[in-house]
XYZ file of N, CA and C in Angstrom:
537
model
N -46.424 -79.043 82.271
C -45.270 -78.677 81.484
C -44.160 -79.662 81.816
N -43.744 -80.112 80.943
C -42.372 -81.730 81.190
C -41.306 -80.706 80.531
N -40.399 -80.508 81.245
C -39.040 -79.835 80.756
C -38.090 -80.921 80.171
N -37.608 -80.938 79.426
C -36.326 -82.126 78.727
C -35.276 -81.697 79.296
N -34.582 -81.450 80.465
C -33.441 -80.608 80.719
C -32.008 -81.422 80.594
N -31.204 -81.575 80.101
C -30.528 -81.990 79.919
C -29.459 -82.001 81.474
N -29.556 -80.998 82.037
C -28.968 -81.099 83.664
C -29.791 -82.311 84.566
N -31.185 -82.700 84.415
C -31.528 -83.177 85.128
C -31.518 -84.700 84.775
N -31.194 -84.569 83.413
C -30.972 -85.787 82.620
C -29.307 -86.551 83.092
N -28.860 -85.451 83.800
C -27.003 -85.590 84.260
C -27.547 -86.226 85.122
N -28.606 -86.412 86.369
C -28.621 -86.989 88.078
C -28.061 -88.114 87.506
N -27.521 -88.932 88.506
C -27.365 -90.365 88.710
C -28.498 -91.230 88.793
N -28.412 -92.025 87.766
C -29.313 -92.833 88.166
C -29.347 -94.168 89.454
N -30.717 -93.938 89.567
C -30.972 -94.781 90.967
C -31.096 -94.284 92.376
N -31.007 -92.724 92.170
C -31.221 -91.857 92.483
C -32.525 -90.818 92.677
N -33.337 -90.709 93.863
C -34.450 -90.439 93.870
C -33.932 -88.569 94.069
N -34.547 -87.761 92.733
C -34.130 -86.114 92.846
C -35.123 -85.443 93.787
N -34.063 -85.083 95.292
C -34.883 -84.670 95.973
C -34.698 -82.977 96.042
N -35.308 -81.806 96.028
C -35.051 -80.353 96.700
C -35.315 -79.804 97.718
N -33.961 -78.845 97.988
C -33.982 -78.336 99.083
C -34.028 -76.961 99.101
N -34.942 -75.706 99.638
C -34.677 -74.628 99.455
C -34.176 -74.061 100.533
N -33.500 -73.795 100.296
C -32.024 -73.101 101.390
C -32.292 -71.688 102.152
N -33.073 -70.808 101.109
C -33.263 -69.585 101.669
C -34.360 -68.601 101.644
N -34.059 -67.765 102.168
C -35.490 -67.134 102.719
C -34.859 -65.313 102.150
N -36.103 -64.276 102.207
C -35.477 -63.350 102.054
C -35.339 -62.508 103.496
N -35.241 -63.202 104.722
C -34.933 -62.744 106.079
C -33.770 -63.854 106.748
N -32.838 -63.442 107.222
C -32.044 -64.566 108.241
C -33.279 -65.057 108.770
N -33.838 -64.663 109.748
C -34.424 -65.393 110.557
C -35.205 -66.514 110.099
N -35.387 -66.694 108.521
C -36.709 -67.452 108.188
C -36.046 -68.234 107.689
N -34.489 -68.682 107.699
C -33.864 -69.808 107.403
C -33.416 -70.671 108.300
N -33.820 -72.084 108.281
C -33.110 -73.000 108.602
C -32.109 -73.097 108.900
N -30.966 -73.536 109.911
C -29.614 -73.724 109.995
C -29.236 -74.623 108.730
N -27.862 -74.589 108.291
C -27.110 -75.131 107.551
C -26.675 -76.417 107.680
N -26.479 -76.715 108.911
C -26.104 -78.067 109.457
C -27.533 -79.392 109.930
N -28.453 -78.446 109.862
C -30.217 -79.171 110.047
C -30.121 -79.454 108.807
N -30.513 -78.490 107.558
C -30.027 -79.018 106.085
C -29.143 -80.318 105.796
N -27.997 -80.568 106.412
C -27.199 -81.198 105.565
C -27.282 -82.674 106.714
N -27.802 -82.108 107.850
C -28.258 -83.677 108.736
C -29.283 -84.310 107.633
N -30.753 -83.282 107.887
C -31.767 -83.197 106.635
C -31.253 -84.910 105.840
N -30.798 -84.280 104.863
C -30.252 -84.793 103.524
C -29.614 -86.002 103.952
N -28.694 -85.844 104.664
C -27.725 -87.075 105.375
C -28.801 -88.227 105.766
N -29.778 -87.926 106.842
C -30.847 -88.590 107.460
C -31.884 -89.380 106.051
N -32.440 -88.724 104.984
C -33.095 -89.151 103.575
C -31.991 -89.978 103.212
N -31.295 -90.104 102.814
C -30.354 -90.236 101.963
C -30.196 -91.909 102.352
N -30.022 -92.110 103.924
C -29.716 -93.651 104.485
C -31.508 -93.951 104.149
N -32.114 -93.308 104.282
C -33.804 -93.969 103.968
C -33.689 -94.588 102.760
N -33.015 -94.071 101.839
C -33.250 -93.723 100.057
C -32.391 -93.295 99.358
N -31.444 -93.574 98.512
C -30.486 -93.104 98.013
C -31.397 -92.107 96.951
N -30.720 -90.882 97.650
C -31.344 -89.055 97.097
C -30.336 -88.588 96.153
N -31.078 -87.842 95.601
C -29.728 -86.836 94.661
C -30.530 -85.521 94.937
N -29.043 -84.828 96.280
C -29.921 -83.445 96.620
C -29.564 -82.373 95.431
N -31.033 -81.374 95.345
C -30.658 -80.555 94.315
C -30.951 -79.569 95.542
N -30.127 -78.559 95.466
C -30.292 -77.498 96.256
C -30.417 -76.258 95.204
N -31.477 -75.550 95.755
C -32.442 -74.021 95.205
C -31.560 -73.333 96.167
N -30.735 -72.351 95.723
C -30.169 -71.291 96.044
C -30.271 -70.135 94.896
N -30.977 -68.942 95.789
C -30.990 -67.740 94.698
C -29.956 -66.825 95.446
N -29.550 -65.399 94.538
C -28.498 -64.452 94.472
C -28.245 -64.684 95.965
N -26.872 -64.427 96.385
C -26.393 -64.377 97.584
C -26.366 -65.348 98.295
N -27.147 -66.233 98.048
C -26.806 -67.645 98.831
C -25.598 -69.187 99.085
N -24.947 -68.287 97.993
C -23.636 -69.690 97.765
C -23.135 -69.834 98.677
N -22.799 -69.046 99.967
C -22.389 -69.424 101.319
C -22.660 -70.441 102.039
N -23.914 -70.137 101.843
C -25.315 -71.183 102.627
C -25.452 -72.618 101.974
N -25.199 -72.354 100.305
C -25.155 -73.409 100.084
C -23.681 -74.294 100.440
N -23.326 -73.904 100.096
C -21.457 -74.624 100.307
C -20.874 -75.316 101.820
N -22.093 -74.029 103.093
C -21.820 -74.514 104.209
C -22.643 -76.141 104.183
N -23.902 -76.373 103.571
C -24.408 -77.743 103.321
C -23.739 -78.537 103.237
N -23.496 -78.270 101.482
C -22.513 -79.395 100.419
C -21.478 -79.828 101.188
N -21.241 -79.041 102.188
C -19.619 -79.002 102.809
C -19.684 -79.929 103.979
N -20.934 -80.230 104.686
C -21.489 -81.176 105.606
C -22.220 -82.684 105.131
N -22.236 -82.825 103.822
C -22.780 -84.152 103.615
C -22.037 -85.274 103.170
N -22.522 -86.485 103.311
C -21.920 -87.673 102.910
C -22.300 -88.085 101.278
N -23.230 -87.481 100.493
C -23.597 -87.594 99.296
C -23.561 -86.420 98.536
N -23.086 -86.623 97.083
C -22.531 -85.481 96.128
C -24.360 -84.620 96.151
N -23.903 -83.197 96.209
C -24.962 -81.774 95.755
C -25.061 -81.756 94.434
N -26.356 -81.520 94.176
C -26.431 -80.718 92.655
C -26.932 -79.471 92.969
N -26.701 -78.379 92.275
C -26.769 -77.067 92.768
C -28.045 -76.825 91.285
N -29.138 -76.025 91.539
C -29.951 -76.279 90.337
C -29.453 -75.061 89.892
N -29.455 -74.646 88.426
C -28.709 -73.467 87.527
C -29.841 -72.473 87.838
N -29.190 -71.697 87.554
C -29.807 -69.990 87.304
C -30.874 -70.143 86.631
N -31.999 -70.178 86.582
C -33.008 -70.416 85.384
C -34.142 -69.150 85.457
N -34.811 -69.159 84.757
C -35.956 -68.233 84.851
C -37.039 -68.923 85.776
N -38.133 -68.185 86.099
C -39.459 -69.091 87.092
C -39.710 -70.157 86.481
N -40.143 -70.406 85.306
C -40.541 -71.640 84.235
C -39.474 -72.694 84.475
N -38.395 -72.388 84.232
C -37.310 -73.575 84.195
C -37.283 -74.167 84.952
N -36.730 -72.929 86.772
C -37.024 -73.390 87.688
C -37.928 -74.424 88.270
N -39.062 -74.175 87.829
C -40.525 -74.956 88.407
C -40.533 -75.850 86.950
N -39.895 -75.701 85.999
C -39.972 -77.373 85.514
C -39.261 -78.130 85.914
N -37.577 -77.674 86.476
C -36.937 -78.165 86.915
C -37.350 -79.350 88.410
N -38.347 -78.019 88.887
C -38.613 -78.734 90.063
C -39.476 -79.953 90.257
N -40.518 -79.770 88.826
C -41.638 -81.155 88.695
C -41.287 -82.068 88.853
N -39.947 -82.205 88.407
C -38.746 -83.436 87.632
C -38.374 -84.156 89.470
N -38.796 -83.106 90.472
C -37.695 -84.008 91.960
C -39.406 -84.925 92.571
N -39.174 -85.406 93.297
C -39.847 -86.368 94.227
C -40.449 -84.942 95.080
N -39.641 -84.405 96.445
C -40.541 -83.555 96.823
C -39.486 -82.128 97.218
N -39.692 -81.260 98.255
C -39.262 -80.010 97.985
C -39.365 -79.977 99.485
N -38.141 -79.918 100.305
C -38.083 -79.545 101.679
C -37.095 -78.158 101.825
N -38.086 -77.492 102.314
C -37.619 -75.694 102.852
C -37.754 -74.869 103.244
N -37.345 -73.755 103.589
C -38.181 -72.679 104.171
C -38.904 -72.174 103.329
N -39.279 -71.140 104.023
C -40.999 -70.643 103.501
C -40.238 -69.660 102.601
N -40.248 -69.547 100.946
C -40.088 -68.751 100.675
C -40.449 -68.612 99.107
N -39.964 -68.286 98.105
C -40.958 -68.696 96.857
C -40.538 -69.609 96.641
N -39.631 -70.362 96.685
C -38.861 -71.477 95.861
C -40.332 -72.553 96.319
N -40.704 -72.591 97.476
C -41.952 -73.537 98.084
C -43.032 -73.194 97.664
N -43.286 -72.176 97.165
C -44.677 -72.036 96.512
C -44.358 -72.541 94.579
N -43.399 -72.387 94.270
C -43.438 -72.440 93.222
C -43.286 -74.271 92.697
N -42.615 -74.550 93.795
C -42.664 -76.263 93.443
C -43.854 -76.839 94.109
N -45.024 -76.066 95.662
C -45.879 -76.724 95.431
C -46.838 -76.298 93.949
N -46.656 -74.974 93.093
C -47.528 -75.063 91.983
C -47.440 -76.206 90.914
N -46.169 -76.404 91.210
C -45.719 -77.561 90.198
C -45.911 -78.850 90.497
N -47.045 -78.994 91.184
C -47.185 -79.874 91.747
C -46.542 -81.130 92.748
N -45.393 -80.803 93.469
C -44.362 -81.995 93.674
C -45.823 -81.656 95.406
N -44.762 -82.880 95.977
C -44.838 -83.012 97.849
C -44.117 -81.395 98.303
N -44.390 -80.579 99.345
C -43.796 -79.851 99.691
C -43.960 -79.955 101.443
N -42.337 -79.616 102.046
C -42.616 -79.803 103.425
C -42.226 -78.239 103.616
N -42.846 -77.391 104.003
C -42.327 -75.782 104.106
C -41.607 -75.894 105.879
N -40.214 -75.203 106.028
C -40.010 -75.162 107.330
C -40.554 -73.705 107.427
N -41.655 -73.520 108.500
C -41.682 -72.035 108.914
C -41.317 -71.332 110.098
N -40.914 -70.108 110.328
C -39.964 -69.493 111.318
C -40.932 -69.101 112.310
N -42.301 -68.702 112.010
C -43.302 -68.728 113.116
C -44.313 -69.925 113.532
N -44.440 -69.928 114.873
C -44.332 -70.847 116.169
C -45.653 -71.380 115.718
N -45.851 -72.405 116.397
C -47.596 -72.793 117.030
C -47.917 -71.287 117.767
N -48.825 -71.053 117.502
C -50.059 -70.025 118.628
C -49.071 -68.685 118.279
N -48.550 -68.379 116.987
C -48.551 -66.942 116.255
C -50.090 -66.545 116.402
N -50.578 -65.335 115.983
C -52.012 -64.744 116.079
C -51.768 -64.887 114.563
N -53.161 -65.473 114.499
C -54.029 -65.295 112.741
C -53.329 -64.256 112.228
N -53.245 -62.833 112.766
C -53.806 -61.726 112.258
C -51.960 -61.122 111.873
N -50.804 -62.261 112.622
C -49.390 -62.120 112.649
C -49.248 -62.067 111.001
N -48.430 -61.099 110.187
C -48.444 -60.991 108.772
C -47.530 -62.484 107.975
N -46.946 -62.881 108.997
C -46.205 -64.193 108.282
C -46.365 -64.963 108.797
N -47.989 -65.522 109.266
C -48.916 -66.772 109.855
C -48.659 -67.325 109.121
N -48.188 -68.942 109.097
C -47.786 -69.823 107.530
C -49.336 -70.292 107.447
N -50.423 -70.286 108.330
C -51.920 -70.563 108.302
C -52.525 -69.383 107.031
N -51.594 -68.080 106.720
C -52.290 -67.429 105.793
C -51.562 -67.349 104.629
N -49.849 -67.522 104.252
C -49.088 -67.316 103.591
C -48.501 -68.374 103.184
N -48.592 -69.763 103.481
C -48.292 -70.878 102.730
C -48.565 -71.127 102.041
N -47.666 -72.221 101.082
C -48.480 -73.040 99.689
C -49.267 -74.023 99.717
N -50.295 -74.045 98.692
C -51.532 -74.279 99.463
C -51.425 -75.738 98.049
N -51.929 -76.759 99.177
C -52.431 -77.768 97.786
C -52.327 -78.757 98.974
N -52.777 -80.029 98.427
C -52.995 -81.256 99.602
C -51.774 -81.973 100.151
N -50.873 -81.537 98.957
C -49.396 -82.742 99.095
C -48.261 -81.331 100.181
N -49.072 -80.665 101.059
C -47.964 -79.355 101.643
C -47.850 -79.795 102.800
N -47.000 -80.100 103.932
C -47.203 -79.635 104.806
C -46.372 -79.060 105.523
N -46.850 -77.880 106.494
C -45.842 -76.838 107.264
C -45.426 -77.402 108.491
N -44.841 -77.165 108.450
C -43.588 -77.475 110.232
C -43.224 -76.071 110.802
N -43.642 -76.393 111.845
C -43.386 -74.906 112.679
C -42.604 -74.954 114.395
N -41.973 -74.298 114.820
C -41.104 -74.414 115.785
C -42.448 -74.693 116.986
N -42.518 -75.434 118.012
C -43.062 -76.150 118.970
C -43.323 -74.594 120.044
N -43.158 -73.481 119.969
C -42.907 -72.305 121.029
C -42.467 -71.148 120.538
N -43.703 -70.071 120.671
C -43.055 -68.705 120.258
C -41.938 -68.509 121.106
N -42.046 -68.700 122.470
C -40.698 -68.401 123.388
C -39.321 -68.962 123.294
N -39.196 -70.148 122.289
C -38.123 -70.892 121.522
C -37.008 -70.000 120.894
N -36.729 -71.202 120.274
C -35.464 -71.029 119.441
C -35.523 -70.444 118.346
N -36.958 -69.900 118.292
C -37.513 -69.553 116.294
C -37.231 -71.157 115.490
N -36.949 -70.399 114.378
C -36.916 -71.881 113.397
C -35.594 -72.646 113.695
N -34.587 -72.592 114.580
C -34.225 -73.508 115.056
C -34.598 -74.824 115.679
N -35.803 -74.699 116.715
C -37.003 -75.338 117.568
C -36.998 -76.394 116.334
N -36.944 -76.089 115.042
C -37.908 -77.635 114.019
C -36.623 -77.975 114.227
N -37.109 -79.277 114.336
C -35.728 -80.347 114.347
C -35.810 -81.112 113.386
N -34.501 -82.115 112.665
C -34.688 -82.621 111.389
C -36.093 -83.462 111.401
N -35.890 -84.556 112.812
C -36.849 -85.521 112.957
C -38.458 -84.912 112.509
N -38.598 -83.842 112.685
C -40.209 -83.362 112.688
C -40.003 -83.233 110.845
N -39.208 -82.950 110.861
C -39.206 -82.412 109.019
C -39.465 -83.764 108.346
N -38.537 -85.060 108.208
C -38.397 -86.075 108.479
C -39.814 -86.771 108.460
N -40.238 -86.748 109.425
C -42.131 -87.094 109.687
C -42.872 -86.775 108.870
N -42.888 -85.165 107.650
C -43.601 -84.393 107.391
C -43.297 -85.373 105.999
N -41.773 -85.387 105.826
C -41.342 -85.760 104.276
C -42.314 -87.568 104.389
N -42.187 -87.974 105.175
C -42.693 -89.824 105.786
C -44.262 -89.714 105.112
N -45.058 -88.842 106.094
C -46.386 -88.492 106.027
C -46.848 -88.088 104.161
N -46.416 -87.318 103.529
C -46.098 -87.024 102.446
C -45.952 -88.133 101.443
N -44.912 -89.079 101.942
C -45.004 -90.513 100.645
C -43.661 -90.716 100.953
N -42.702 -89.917 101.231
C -41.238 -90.122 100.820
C -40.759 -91.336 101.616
N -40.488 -92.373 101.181
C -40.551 -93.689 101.978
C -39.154 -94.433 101.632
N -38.635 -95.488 102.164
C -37.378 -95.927 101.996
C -38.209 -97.075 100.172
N -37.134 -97.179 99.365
C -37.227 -98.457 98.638
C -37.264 -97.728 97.471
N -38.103 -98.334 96.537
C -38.401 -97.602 95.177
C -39.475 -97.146 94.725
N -40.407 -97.208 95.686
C -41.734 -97.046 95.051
C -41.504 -94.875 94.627
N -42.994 -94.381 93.887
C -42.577 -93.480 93.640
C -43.914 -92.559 94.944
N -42.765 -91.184 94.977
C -44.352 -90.221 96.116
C -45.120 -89.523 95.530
N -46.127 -88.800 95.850
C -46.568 -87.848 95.240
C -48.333 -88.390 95.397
């Protein structure tokens, strides 16, 4: 499905459209705000990005604390239905975020997806939010998980590991395209 969107037709050109999903439906399964907007800051000197940030109901806080930390202008993606959304999302390079639908729905749409997840190395299989049973599943995914259940939770991922995941993935400095 190729969406014609006229918002996405607004990015700047020369500009590689990258997403970020901001939120989770638990605090705990989100990312800090300031990892986000390092995140972005850190891509951005690789590759000149145009971040689109996925924020659903209640999240404009979260987003604003970002936007409010970076050196390059936000695009905030509109209110859309699932379809829009995930055409919207075909349209970016890849999709760095927590685990939550916004990551399943852009890996369906085929982009790169780096999922941050809030449970550790050496969770048990049988733990109900193992990202080994509840992630998005396709070849271009990969999960990042905090280094220690006894940690920081999803603080523990640090940009650099995310960073690696987006590297490993395709997302590379210059012009070539990922995926």
């Amino acid at each position: 499905m190729l969406f014609r969107s006229p918002w996405i037709a607004g990015l700047p050109a020369g500009r590689l459209p990258v997403a970020f999903g901001l939120g989770a439906s638990q605090p705990f399964r989100c990312w800090p705000a300031e990892r986000f907007a390092a995140l972005i800051d850190q891509l951005d000197t690789l590759r000149p990005i145009a971040p689109v940030l996925v924020v659903g109901p209640g999240e404009k806080a979260l987003a604003l604390a970002v936007a409010g930390r970076v050196r390059t202008r936000i695009h905030f993606l509109p209110s859309l239905d699932l379809g829009g959304t995930a055409a919207i999302l075909e349209r970016c390079a890849i999709f760095l975020g927590n685990d939550s639908g916004p990551a399943h729905l852009a890996a369906a749409a085929g982009i790169p997806v780096v999922m941050i997840s809030a449970h550790a190395l050496g969770v048990p299989e049988t733990h109900p939010g193992n990202p080994d049973k509840c992630r998005p599943f396709g070849r271009l995914v990969r999960v990042v998980r905090p280094p220690s259940p006894a940690g920081d939770g999803i603080s523990g991922v640090t940009v650099e590991v995310v960073v690696a995941a987006a590297l490993e993935l395709g997302f590379s400095p210059g012009p070539e395209a990922i995926g």
